Amino acid sequence: MRSRGNRDGGVPDPWSFLAAELPDVVLIRERIKEPGRYYDDRRAIVLRKGLRIEAERRYLWHEIVHAIRRDESCHGWARHTMERSVEREAARRAMPLAALQAAVEQAATWHDIVWLMKVPEPWVRFRMEIAHPAERALLREARRWIEETA
Ligand SMILES: [Zn+2]
């Protein structure tokens, strides 16, 4: 398996995205109960200190979507409908179709695909589940291929 960079189909980097697209939003790491929070009045994303890098990437994308939408706050998973919608958008931003496509081309196993997506495995499955109809043909190929090589 070859390793490729961002420019030719790798996943986007949420830390760079935050700096470039939301320069007024600050990122803070604190000892909090939830993995992430967003405070619109402070334009602050707070991530739990000590998260593994894959988890930090995943929760940072989630809080970035809140920051883009200017949601007033994100308190864990209480506001279920809004959170589901934020999750779907975050997963799509974290794993764009081009990146999935490139991963399927390069990977030898399902775990390679997960590794190339750089987020926890359940979130890669979630991304497959929420695929748009236009994306499904590609993902069908991926699923068939995963079964064949499992
Ligand atoms: Zn949230």
Short mmCIF file of N, CA and C and ligand atoms in Angstrom, two decimals:
data_model
loop_
_atom_site.label_atom_id
_atom_site.label_comp_id
_atom_site.label_asym_id
_atom_site.label_seq_id
_atom_site.Cartn_x
_atom_site.Cartn_y
_atom_site.Cartn_z
N MET A 1 0.84 -1.19 0.00
CA MET A 1 0.00 0.00 0.00
C MET A 1 0.87 1.24 0.00
N ARG A 2 0.56 2.15 -0.89
CA ARG A 2 1.32 3.40 -0.93
C ARG A 2 0.65 4.45 -0.05
N SER A 3 1.46 5.29 0.52
CA SER A 3 0.94 6.38 1.33
C SER A 3 0.95 7.65 0.48
N ARG A 4 -0.16 8.35 0.48
CA ARG A 4 -0.25 9.57 -0.30
C ARG A 4 -0.61 10.74 0.59
N GLY A 5 -0.26 11.93 0.12
CA GLY A 5 -0.53 13.14 0.89
C GLY A 5 -1.91 13.69 0.61
N ASN A 6 -2.16 14.83 1.15
CA ASN A 6 -3.44 15.51 1.08
C ASN A 6 -3.85 15.88 -0.35
N ARG A 7 -2.87 16.31 -1.13
CA ARG A 7 -3.18 16.91 -2.43
C ARG A 7 -3.80 15.92 -3.41
N ASP A 8 -3.40 14.67 -3.32
CA ASP A 8 -3.95 13.71 -4.29
C ASP A 8 -4.94 12.74 -3.64
N GLY A 9 -5.80 13.25 -2.81
CA GLY A 9 -6.91 12.42 -2.38
C GLY A 9 -6.91 12.02 -0.92
N GLY A 10 -5.92 12.47 -0.13
CA GLY A 10 -5.94 12.15 1.29
C GLY A 10 -7.04 12.93 2.00
N VAL A 11 -7.24 12.61 3.27
CA VAL A 11 -8.28 13.32 4.02
C VAL A 11 -7.82 14.73 4.38
N PRO A 12 -8.74 15.69 4.42
CA PRO A 12 -8.37 17.05 4.83
C PRO A 12 -8.01 17.10 6.31
N ASP A 13 -7.23 18.09 6.65
CA ASP A 13 -6.70 18.25 8.01
C ASP A 13 -7.57 19.27 8.76
N PRO A 14 -8.27 18.87 9.83
CA PRO A 14 -9.18 19.81 10.50
C PRO A 14 -8.46 20.95 11.21
N TRP A 15 -7.22 20.71 11.66
CA TRP A 15 -6.46 21.77 12.34
C TRP A 15 -6.12 22.88 11.35
N SER A 16 -5.69 22.48 10.13
CA SER A 16 -5.40 23.48 9.08
C SER A 16 -6.67 24.17 8.62
N PHE A 17 -7.75 23.38 8.50
CA PHE A 17 -9.03 23.95 8.09
C PHE A 17 -9.47 25.03 9.08
N LEU A 18 -9.37 24.71 10.36
CA LEU A 18 -9.76 25.66 11.41
C LEU A 18 -8.96 26.96 11.30
N ALA A 19 -7.64 26.83 11.15
CA ALA A 19 -6.76 28.01 11.07
C ALA A 19 -7.07 28.84 9.82
N ALA A 20 -7.35 28.16 8.70
CA ALA A 20 -7.54 28.87 7.44
C ALA A 20 -8.95 29.44 7.29
N GLU A 21 -9.95 28.66 7.68
CA GLU A 21 -11.34 29.03 7.40
C GLU A 21 -12.04 29.71 8.57
N LEU A 22 -11.60 29.44 9.79
CA LEU A 22 -12.24 30.02 10.96
C LEU A 22 -11.16 30.63 11.87
N PRO A 23 -10.44 31.63 11.35
CA PRO A 23 -9.30 32.16 12.12
C PRO A 23 -9.70 32.82 13.44
N ASP A 24 -10.98 33.19 13.59
CA ASP A 24 -11.42 33.83 14.83
C ASP A 24 -11.82 32.80 15.90
N VAL A 25 -11.81 31.52 15.56
CA VAL A 25 -12.19 30.48 16.53
C VAL A 25 -10.94 29.94 17.21
N VAL A 26 -10.96 29.91 18.54
CA VAL A 26 -9.80 29.38 19.27
C VAL A 26 -10.05 27.93 19.66
N LEU A 27 -8.96 27.17 19.66
CA LEU A 27 -9.02 25.75 20.05
C LEU A 27 -8.29 25.59 21.38
N ILE A 28 -9.03 25.04 22.36
CA ILE A 28 -8.50 24.87 23.72
C ILE A 28 -8.63 23.41 24.11
N ARG A 29 -7.65 22.89 24.82
CA ARG A 29 -7.77 21.52 25.36
C ARG A 29 -7.85 21.61 26.88
N GLU A 30 -8.94 21.04 27.43
CA GLU A 30 -9.14 21.09 28.88
C GLU A 30 -9.64 19.74 29.37
N ARG A 31 -9.58 19.57 30.68
CA ARG A 31 -10.13 18.33 31.26
C ARG A 31 -11.62 18.47 31.40
N ILE A 32 -12.36 18.06 30.35
CA ILE A 32 -13.83 18.13 30.38
C ILE A 32 -14.39 16.73 30.24
N LYS A 33 -15.67 16.60 30.61
CA LYS A 33 -16.30 15.28 30.60
C LYS A 33 -16.59 14.83 29.17
N GLU A 34 -17.20 15.73 28.36
CA GLU A 34 -17.49 15.40 26.97
C GLU A 34 -16.21 15.46 26.15
N PRO A 35 -16.19 14.76 25.01
CA PRO A 35 -14.99 14.85 24.17
C PRO A 35 -14.80 16.23 23.55
N GLY A 36 -15.90 16.97 23.33
CA GLY A 36 -15.77 18.29 22.73
C GLY A 36 -16.94 19.19 23.07
N ARG A 37 -16.67 20.50 23.04
CA ARG A 37 -17.72 21.51 23.25
C ARG A 37 -17.45 22.68 22.34
N TYR A 38 -18.52 23.42 22.01
CA TYR A 38 -18.34 24.67 21.26
C TYR A 38 -19.12 25.77 21.95
N TYR A 39 -18.46 26.90 22.19
CA TYR A 39 -19.10 28.06 22.82
C TYR A 39 -19.13 29.20 21.82
N ASP A 40 -20.33 29.48 21.29
CA ASP A 40 -20.40 30.50 20.23
C ASP A 40 -20.08 31.89 20.75
N ASP A 41 -20.47 32.19 21.99
CA ASP A 41 -20.22 33.54 22.53
C ASP A 41 -18.72 33.81 22.68
N ARG A 42 -17.94 32.74 22.90
CA ARG A 42 -16.48 32.90 23.02
C ARG A 42 -15.76 32.52 21.74
N ARG A 43 -16.52 32.04 20.74
CA ARG A 43 -15.93 31.48 19.52
C ARG A 43 -14.79 30.54 19.92
N ALA A 44 -15.15 29.58 20.77
CA ALA A 44 -14.14 28.66 21.30
C ALA A 44 -14.58 27.21 21.14
N ILE A 45 -13.65 26.40 20.64
CA ILE A 45 -13.82 24.95 20.62
C ILE A 45 -12.96 24.40 21.75
N VAL A 46 -13.58 23.60 22.62
CA VAL A 46 -12.84 22.96 23.70
C VAL A 46 -12.85 21.46 23.45
N LEU A 47 -11.66 20.87 23.41
CA LEU A 47 -11.55 19.42 23.26
C LEU A 47 -11.00 18.84 24.56
N ARG A 48 -11.43 17.61 24.85
CA ARG A 48 -10.95 16.96 26.07
C ARG A 48 -9.45 16.67 25.93
N LYS A 49 -8.72 17.05 26.95
CA LYS A 49 -7.29 16.82 26.99
C LYS A 49 -6.99 15.31 26.96
N GLY A 50 -6.02 14.91 26.18
CA GLY A 50 -5.57 13.53 26.21
C GLY A 50 -6.29 12.58 25.26
N LEU A 51 -7.14 13.13 24.36
CA LEU A 51 -7.78 12.27 23.37
C LEU A 51 -6.72 11.69 22.44
N ARG A 52 -6.96 10.46 21.97
CA ARG A 52 -6.10 9.93 20.91
C ARG A 52 -6.27 10.78 19.66
N ILE A 53 -5.23 10.79 18.82
CA ILE A 53 -5.24 11.68 17.66
C ILE A 53 -6.44 11.43 16.73
N GLU A 54 -6.81 10.15 16.56
CA GLU A 54 -7.95 9.82 15.69
C GLU A 54 -9.24 10.39 16.28
N ALA A 55 -9.37 10.30 17.60
CA ALA A 55 -10.57 10.81 18.26
C ALA A 55 -10.58 12.34 18.24
N GLU A 56 -9.41 12.96 18.44
CA GLU A 56 -9.37 14.42 18.40
C GLU A 56 -9.78 14.93 17.02
N ARG A 57 -9.29 14.25 15.97
CA ARG A 57 -9.64 14.63 14.60
C ARG A 57 -11.16 14.55 14.40
N ARG A 58 -11.74 13.45 14.88
CA ARG A 58 -13.17 13.24 14.72
C ARG A 58 -13.99 14.29 15.47
N TYR A 59 -13.66 14.55 16.74
CA TYR A 59 -14.44 15.51 17.52
C TYR A 59 -14.16 16.95 17.10
N LEU A 60 -12.95 17.20 16.60
CA LEU A 60 -12.67 18.55 16.10
C LEU A 60 -13.55 18.85 14.88
N TRP A 61 -13.68 17.89 13.96
CA TRP A 61 -14.57 18.12 12.80
C TRP A 61 -15.99 18.41 13.28
N HIS A 62 -16.46 17.69 14.28
CA HIS A 62 -17.80 17.90 14.82
C HIS A 62 -17.97 19.33 15.32
N GLU A 63 -17.01 19.78 16.13
CA GLU A 63 -17.14 21.13 16.71
C GLU A 63 -16.94 22.20 15.64
N ILE A 64 -16.13 21.92 14.62
CA ILE A 64 -15.97 22.86 13.50
C ILE A 64 -17.31 23.10 12.81
N VAL A 65 -18.09 22.03 12.63
CA VAL A 65 -19.40 22.21 11.99
C VAL A 65 -20.30 23.10 12.85
N HIS A 66 -20.27 22.92 14.17
CA HIS A 66 -21.02 23.84 15.04
C HIS A 66 -20.55 25.28 14.85
N ALA A 67 -19.23 25.46 14.75
CA ALA A 67 -18.67 26.81 14.61
C ALA A 67 -19.07 27.44 13.27
N ILE A 68 -19.09 26.63 12.20
CA ILE A 68 -19.52 27.13 10.89
C ILE A 68 -20.98 27.55 10.95
N ARG A 69 -21.80 26.74 11.62
CA ARG A 69 -23.24 27.01 11.69
C ARG A 69 -23.59 28.09 12.72
N ARG A 70 -22.62 28.46 13.54
CA ARG A 70 -22.85 29.39 14.65
C ARG A 70 -23.92 28.85 15.61
N ASP A 71 -23.87 27.55 15.87
CA ASP A 71 -24.76 26.98 16.89
C ASP A 71 -24.37 27.58 18.23
N GLU A 72 -25.38 27.87 19.04
CA GLU A 72 -25.09 28.60 20.27
C GLU A 72 -24.26 27.79 21.25
N SER A 73 -24.49 26.49 21.27
CA SER A 73 -23.65 25.66 22.13
C SER A 73 -23.80 24.22 21.71
N CYS A 74 -22.86 23.40 22.17
CA CYS A 74 -22.94 21.99 21.92
C CYS A 74 -22.74 21.29 23.24
N HIS A 75 -23.82 20.85 23.85
CA HIS A 75 -23.71 20.16 25.12
C HIS A 75 -23.87 18.67 24.89
N GLY A 76 -22.77 18.01 24.66
CA GLY A 76 -22.79 16.57 24.48
C GLY A 76 -23.77 16.16 23.39
N TRP A 77 -24.64 15.25 23.70
CA TRP A 77 -25.52 14.66 22.69
C TRP A 77 -26.98 14.93 23.02
N ALA A 78 -27.24 15.96 23.82
CA ALA A 78 -28.60 16.18 24.30
C ALA A 78 -29.57 16.55 23.18
N ARG A 79 -29.15 17.47 22.33
CA ARG A 79 -30.08 17.93 21.29
C ARG A 79 -29.93 17.02 20.07
N HIS A 80 -30.66 15.93 20.13
CA HIS A 80 -30.38 14.78 19.28
C HIS A 80 -30.48 15.08 17.79
N THR A 81 -31.54 15.73 17.37
CA THR A 81 -31.74 15.96 15.93
C THR A 81 -30.64 16.84 15.36
N MET A 82 -30.35 17.93 16.05
CA MET A 82 -29.29 18.81 15.58
C MET A 82 -27.96 18.08 15.56
N GLU A 83 -27.71 17.29 16.59
CA GLU A 83 -26.44 16.58 16.68
C GLU A 83 -26.28 15.57 15.54
N ARG A 84 -27.36 14.88 15.18
CA ARG A 84 -27.28 13.92 14.08
C ARG A 84 -26.91 14.63 12.78
N SER A 85 -27.51 15.78 12.58
CA SER A 85 -27.24 16.54 11.36
C SER A 85 -25.80 17.06 11.35
N VAL A 86 -25.33 17.52 12.51
CA VAL A 86 -23.94 17.98 12.62
C VAL A 86 -22.99 16.82 12.37
N GLU A 87 -23.32 15.66 12.93
CA GLU A 87 -22.47 14.48 12.74
C GLU A 87 -22.34 14.08 11.27
N ARG A 88 -23.47 14.13 10.56
CA ARG A 88 -23.43 13.76 9.14
C ARG A 88 -22.53 14.72 8.36
N GLU A 89 -22.71 16.01 8.61
CA GLU A 89 -21.89 16.98 7.89
C GLU A 89 -20.41 16.83 8.27
N ALA A 90 -20.15 16.60 9.56
CA ALA A 90 -18.76 16.46 10.02
C ALA A 90 -18.08 15.25 9.38
N ALA A 91 -18.81 14.14 9.29
CA ALA A 91 -18.23 12.93 8.70
C ALA A 91 -17.95 13.13 7.22
N ARG A 92 -18.84 13.87 6.54
CA ARG A 92 -18.61 14.13 5.11
C ARG A 92 -17.41 15.05 4.92
N ARG A 93 -17.25 16.03 5.79
CA ARG A 93 -16.09 16.91 5.68
C ARG A 93 -14.79 16.16 5.99
N ALA A 94 -14.85 15.27 6.99
CA ALA A 94 -13.67 14.51 7.39
C ALA A 94 -13.27 13.49 6.33
N MET A 95 -14.29 12.94 5.64
CA MET A 95 -14.04 11.86 4.66
C MET A 95 -14.74 12.18 3.35
N PRO A 96 -14.21 13.14 2.59
CA PRO A 96 -14.85 13.47 1.32
C PRO A 96 -14.79 12.28 0.34
N LEU A 97 -15.69 12.31 -0.62
CA LEU A 97 -15.77 11.20 -1.57
C LEU A 97 -14.43 10.93 -2.23
N ALA A 98 -13.72 11.99 -2.64
CA ALA A 98 -12.42 11.79 -3.32
C ALA A 98 -11.45 11.03 -2.44
N ALA A 99 -11.49 11.32 -1.14
CA ALA A 99 -10.57 10.64 -0.21
C ALA A 99 -10.96 9.17 -0.05
N LEU A 100 -12.27 8.91 0.02
CA LEU A 100 -12.74 7.52 0.10
C LEU A 100 -12.34 6.75 -1.15
N GLN A 101 -12.54 7.41 -2.29
CA GLN A 101 -12.20 6.79 -3.57
C GLN A 101 -10.71 6.43 -3.62
N ALA A 102 -9.87 7.38 -3.24
CA ALA A 102 -8.43 7.15 -3.23
C ALA A 102 -8.07 6.03 -2.26
N ALA A 103 -8.74 5.99 -1.11
CA ALA A 103 -8.46 4.96 -0.11
C ALA A 103 -8.81 3.58 -0.65
N VAL A 104 -9.96 3.48 -1.32
CA VAL A 104 -10.39 2.19 -1.87
C VAL A 104 -9.38 1.72 -2.91
N GLU A 105 -8.84 2.65 -3.70
CA GLU A 105 -7.85 2.29 -4.72
C GLU A 105 -6.54 1.80 -4.11
N GLN A 106 -6.15 2.42 -3.00
CA GLN A 106 -4.84 2.12 -2.41
C GLN A 106 -4.85 0.96 -1.43
N ALA A 107 -5.99 0.78 -0.75
CA ALA A 107 -6.01 -0.10 0.42
C ALA A 107 -6.00 -1.57 0.03
N ALA A 108 -5.45 -2.39 0.91
CA ALA A 108 -5.48 -3.84 0.73
C ALA A 108 -6.50 -4.49 1.65
N THR A 109 -6.90 -3.80 2.70
CA THR A 109 -7.87 -4.34 3.65
C THR A 109 -8.77 -3.20 4.14
N TRP A 110 -9.84 -3.60 4.81
CA TRP A 110 -10.74 -2.61 5.45
C TRP A 110 -9.95 -1.75 6.44
N HIS A 111 -9.04 -2.38 7.18
CA HIS A 111 -8.25 -1.63 8.16
C HIS A 111 -7.36 -0.58 7.50
N ASP A 112 -6.91 -0.87 6.28
CA ASP A 112 -6.14 0.14 5.54
C ASP A 112 -7.01 1.36 5.24
N ILE A 113 -8.26 1.11 4.87
CA ILE A 113 -9.17 2.22 4.59
C ILE A 113 -9.38 3.05 5.84
N VAL A 114 -9.61 2.37 6.97
CA VAL A 114 -9.79 3.08 8.24
C VAL A 114 -8.54 3.91 8.56
N TRP A 115 -7.37 3.30 8.36
CA TRP A 115 -6.11 3.98 8.66
C TRP A 115 -5.96 5.23 7.78
N LEU A 116 -6.33 5.10 6.51
CA LEU A 116 -6.22 6.24 5.59
C LEU A 116 -7.22 7.34 5.93
N MET A 117 -8.34 6.99 6.54
CA MET A 117 -9.34 8.00 6.93
C MET A 117 -8.92 8.71 8.22
N LYS A 118 -8.01 8.08 8.99
CA LYS A 118 -7.41 8.71 10.19
C LYS A 118 -8.41 9.04 11.30
N VAL A 119 -9.57 8.38 11.30
CA VAL A 119 -10.55 8.57 12.38
C VAL A 119 -10.93 7.19 12.92
N PRO A 120 -11.60 7.13 14.08
CA PRO A 120 -11.98 5.82 14.63
C PRO A 120 -12.87 5.02 13.67
N GLU A 121 -12.71 3.72 13.71
CA GLU A 121 -13.37 2.81 12.75
C GLU A 121 -14.90 2.98 12.68
N PRO A 122 -15.60 3.12 13.83
CA PRO A 122 -17.07 3.26 13.73
C PRO A 122 -17.50 4.48 12.92
N TRP A 123 -16.64 5.51 12.92
CA TRP A 123 -17.00 6.72 12.18
C TRP A 123 -16.85 6.50 10.66
N VAL A 124 -15.91 5.65 10.27
CA VAL A 124 -15.77 5.31 8.85
C VAL A 124 -17.00 4.52 8.39
N ARG A 125 -17.46 3.60 9.24
CA ARG A 125 -18.69 2.86 8.93
C ARG A 125 -19.88 3.81 8.83
N PHE A 126 -19.97 4.77 9.77
CA PHE A 126 -21.03 5.76 9.75
C PHE A 126 -21.02 6.53 8.43
N ARG A 127 -19.82 6.92 7.99
CA ARG A 127 -19.68 7.66 6.72
C ARG A 127 -20.20 6.83 5.54
N MET A 128 -19.94 5.52 5.57
CA MET A 128 -20.45 4.63 4.52
C MET A 128 -21.98 4.57 4.57
N GLU A 129 -22.54 4.54 5.80
CA GLU A 129 -23.99 4.43 5.97
C GLU A 129 -24.73 5.66 5.48
N ILE A 130 -24.13 6.83 5.60
CA ILE A 130 -24.82 8.07 5.24
C ILE A 130 -24.49 8.55 3.83
N ALA A 131 -23.90 7.67 3.04
CA ALA A 131 -23.53 8.06 1.68
C ALA A 131 -24.74 8.54 0.88
N HIS A 132 -24.54 9.60 0.10
CA HIS A 132 -25.56 10.08 -0.83
C HIS A 132 -25.78 9.02 -1.92
N PRO A 133 -26.96 9.04 -2.54
CA PRO A 133 -27.21 8.08 -3.62
C PRO A 133 -26.09 8.09 -4.68
N ALA A 134 -25.60 9.28 -5.00
CA ALA A 134 -24.54 9.40 -6.02
C ALA A 134 -23.24 8.73 -5.59
N GLU A 135 -23.06 8.59 -4.28
CA GLU A 135 -21.82 7.99 -3.77
C GLU A 135 -21.94 6.48 -3.62
N ARG A 136 -23.17 5.99 -3.69
CA ARG A 136 -23.40 4.60 -3.31
C ARG A 136 -22.78 3.59 -4.27
N ALA A 137 -22.71 3.94 -5.54
CA ALA A 137 -22.11 3.01 -6.51
C ALA A 137 -20.66 2.73 -6.12
N LEU A 138 -19.94 3.79 -5.81
CA LEU A 138 -18.55 3.63 -5.39
C LEU A 138 -18.46 2.80 -4.12
N LEU A 139 -19.35 3.08 -3.16
CA LEU A 139 -19.27 2.40 -1.87
C LEU A 139 -19.70 0.95 -2.00
N ARG A 140 -20.62 0.68 -2.93
CA ARG A 140 -20.98 -0.72 -3.20
C ARG A 140 -19.74 -1.49 -3.65
N GLU A 141 -18.99 -0.87 -4.57
CA GLU A 141 -17.75 -1.49 -5.02
C GLU A 141 -16.83 -1.74 -3.83
N ALA A 142 -16.71 -0.74 -2.98
CA ALA A 142 -15.82 -0.85 -1.82
C ALA A 142 -16.27 -1.99 -0.92
N ARG A 143 -17.59 -2.07 -0.68
CA ARG A 143 -18.10 -3.11 0.22
C ARG A 143 -17.85 -4.49 -0.36
N ARG A 144 -18.10 -4.67 -1.66
CA ARG A 144 -17.89 -5.96 -2.30
C ARG A 144 -16.43 -6.34 -2.20
N TRP A 145 -15.60 -5.37 -2.47
CA TRP A 145 -14.15 -5.56 -2.44
C TRP A 145 -13.67 -5.91 -1.03
N ILE A 146 -14.25 -5.26 -0.04
CA ILE A 146 -13.89 -5.54 1.36
C ILE A 146 -14.25 -6.98 1.71
N GLU A 147 -15.45 -7.41 1.28
CA GLU A 147 -15.87 -8.79 1.55
C GLU A 147 -14.94 -9.81 0.90
N GLU A 148 -14.52 -9.50 -0.35
CA GLU A 148 -13.65 -10.43 -1.08
C GLU A 148 -12.29 -10.57 -0.42
N THR A 149 -11.80 -9.50 0.17
CA THR A 149 -10.44 -9.53 0.70
C THR A 149 -10.40 -9.70 2.21
N ALA A 150 -11.56 -9.87 2.82
CA ALA A 150 -11.61 -9.98 4.29
C ALA A 150 -10.86 -11.23 4.78
ZN ZN B 1 -22.40 18.71 18.96
#
